[in-house]
mmCIF file of C-alpha atoms in Angstrom:
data_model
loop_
_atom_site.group_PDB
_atom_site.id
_atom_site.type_symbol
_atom_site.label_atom_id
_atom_site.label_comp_id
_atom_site.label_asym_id
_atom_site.label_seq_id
_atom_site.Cartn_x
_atom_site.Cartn_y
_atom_site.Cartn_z
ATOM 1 C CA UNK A 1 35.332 42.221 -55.898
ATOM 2 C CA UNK A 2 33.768 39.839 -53.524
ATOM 3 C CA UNK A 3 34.225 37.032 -55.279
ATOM 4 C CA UNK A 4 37.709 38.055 -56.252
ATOM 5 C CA UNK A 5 38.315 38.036 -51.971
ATOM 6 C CA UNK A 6 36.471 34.414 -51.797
ATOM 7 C CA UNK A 7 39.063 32.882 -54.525
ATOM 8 C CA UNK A 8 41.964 34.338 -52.391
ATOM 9 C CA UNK A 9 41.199 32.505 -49.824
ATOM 10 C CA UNK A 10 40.052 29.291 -51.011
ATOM 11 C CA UNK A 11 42.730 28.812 -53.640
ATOM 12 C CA UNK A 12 45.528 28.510 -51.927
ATOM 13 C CA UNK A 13 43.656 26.873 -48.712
ATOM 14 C CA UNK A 14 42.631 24.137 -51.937
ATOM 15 C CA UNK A 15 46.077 23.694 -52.677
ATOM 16 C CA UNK A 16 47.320 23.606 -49.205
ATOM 17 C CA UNK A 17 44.538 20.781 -48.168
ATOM 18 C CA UNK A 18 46.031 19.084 -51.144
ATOM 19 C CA UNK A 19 49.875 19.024 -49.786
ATOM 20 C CA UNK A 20 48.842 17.979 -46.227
ATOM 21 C CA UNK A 21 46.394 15.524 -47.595
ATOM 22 C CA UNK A 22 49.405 13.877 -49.600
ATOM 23 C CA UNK A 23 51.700 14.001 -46.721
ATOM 24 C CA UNK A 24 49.850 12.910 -43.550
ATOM 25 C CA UNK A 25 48.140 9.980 -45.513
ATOM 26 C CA UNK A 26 51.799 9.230 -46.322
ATOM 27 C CA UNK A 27 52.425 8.650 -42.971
ATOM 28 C CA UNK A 28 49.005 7.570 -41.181
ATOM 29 C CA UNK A 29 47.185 4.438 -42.619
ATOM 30 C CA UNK A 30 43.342 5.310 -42.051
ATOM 31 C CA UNK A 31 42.810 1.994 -41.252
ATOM 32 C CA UNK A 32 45.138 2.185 -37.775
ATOM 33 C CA UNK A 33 42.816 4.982 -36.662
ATOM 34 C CA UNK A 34 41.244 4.709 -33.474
ATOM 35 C CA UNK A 35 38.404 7.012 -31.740
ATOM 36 C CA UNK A 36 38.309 6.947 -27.838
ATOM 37 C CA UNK A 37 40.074 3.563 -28.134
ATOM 38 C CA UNK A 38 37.921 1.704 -30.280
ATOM 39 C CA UNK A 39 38.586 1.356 -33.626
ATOM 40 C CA UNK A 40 37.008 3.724 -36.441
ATOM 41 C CA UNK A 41 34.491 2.178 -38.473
ATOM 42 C CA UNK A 42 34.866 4.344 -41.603
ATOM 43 C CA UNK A 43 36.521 2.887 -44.818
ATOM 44 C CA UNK A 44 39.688 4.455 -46.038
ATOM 45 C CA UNK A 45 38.241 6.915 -48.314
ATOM 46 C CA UNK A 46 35.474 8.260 -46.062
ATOM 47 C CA UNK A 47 38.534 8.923 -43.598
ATOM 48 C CA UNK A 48 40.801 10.732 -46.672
ATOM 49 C CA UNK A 49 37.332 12.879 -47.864
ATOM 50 C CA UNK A 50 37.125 13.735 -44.163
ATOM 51 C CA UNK A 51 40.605 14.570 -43.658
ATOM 52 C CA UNK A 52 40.480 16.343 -47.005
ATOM 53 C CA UNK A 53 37.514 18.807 -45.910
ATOM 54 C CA UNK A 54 38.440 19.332 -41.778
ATOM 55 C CA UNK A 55 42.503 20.296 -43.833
ATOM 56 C CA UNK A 56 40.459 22.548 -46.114
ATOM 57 C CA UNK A 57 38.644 24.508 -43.372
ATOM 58 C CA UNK A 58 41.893 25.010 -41.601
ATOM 59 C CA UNK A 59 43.407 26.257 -44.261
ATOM 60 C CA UNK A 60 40.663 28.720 -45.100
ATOM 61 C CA UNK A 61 40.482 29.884 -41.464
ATOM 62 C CA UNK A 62 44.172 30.516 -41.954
ATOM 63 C CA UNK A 63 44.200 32.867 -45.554
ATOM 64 C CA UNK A 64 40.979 34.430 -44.189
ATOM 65 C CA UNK A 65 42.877 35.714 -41.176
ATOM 66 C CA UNK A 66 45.904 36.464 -43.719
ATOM 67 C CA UNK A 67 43.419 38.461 -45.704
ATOM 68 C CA UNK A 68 41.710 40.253 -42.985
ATOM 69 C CA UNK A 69 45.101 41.140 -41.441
ATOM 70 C CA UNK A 70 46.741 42.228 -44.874
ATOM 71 C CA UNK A 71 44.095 45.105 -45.326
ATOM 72 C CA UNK A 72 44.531 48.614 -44.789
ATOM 73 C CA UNK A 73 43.870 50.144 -41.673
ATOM 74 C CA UNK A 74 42.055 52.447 -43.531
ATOM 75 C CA UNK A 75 40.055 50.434 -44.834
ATOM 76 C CA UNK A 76 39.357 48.994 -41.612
ATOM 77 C CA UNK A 77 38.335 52.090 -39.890
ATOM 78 C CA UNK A 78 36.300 54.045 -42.210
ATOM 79 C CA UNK A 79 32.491 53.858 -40.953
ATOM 80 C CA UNK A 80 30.210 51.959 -42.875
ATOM 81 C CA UNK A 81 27.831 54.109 -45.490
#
C-alpha cells in the first residue's frame, strides 16, 4: 500500500514538472538568467535539469499535502498499534 501512496504523489507531481517545464522555458531563455546580478554560469541544460527537479519537488510537496489532507479523519486519529 505504501508504494501505491508514493506513486500518487509522484505521478502526477512528474507530469506536472513536465507542463511547467514546457511552459516557463517557453518563456525564459536560461541563458538571460542572472544570480545576484551576475550572470549564471550554467549551460542551458544544467539550468532546464535544475528547473526540472526544484518543479518536481514542488509539485510533490503539493500532492503530498493533497494526500495527507484527503484522508480520513479516522484514519488520522486512531492511535498507533
Amino acid at each position: 500500500m505504501q508504494a501505491r501512496r508514493w506513486m500518487w504523489i509522484l505521478w502526477p507531481a512528474f507530469l506536472l514538472a513536465c507542463a511547467l517545464e514546457v511552459l516557463v522555458f517557453a518563456l525564459v531563455d536560461p541563458g538571460d538568467l542572472n544570480w545576484r546580478g551576475e550572470a549564471l554560469h550554467a549551460s542551458r541544460q544544467a539550468v532546464y535539469t535544475a528547473g526540472f527537479f526544484a518543479f518536481w519537488l514542488l509539485a510533490t510537496g503539493a500532492s503530498a499535502l493533497t494526500l495527507l489532507l484527503a484522508r480520513p479523519g479516522d484514519e488520522l486519529n486512531t492511535p498507533a498499534d
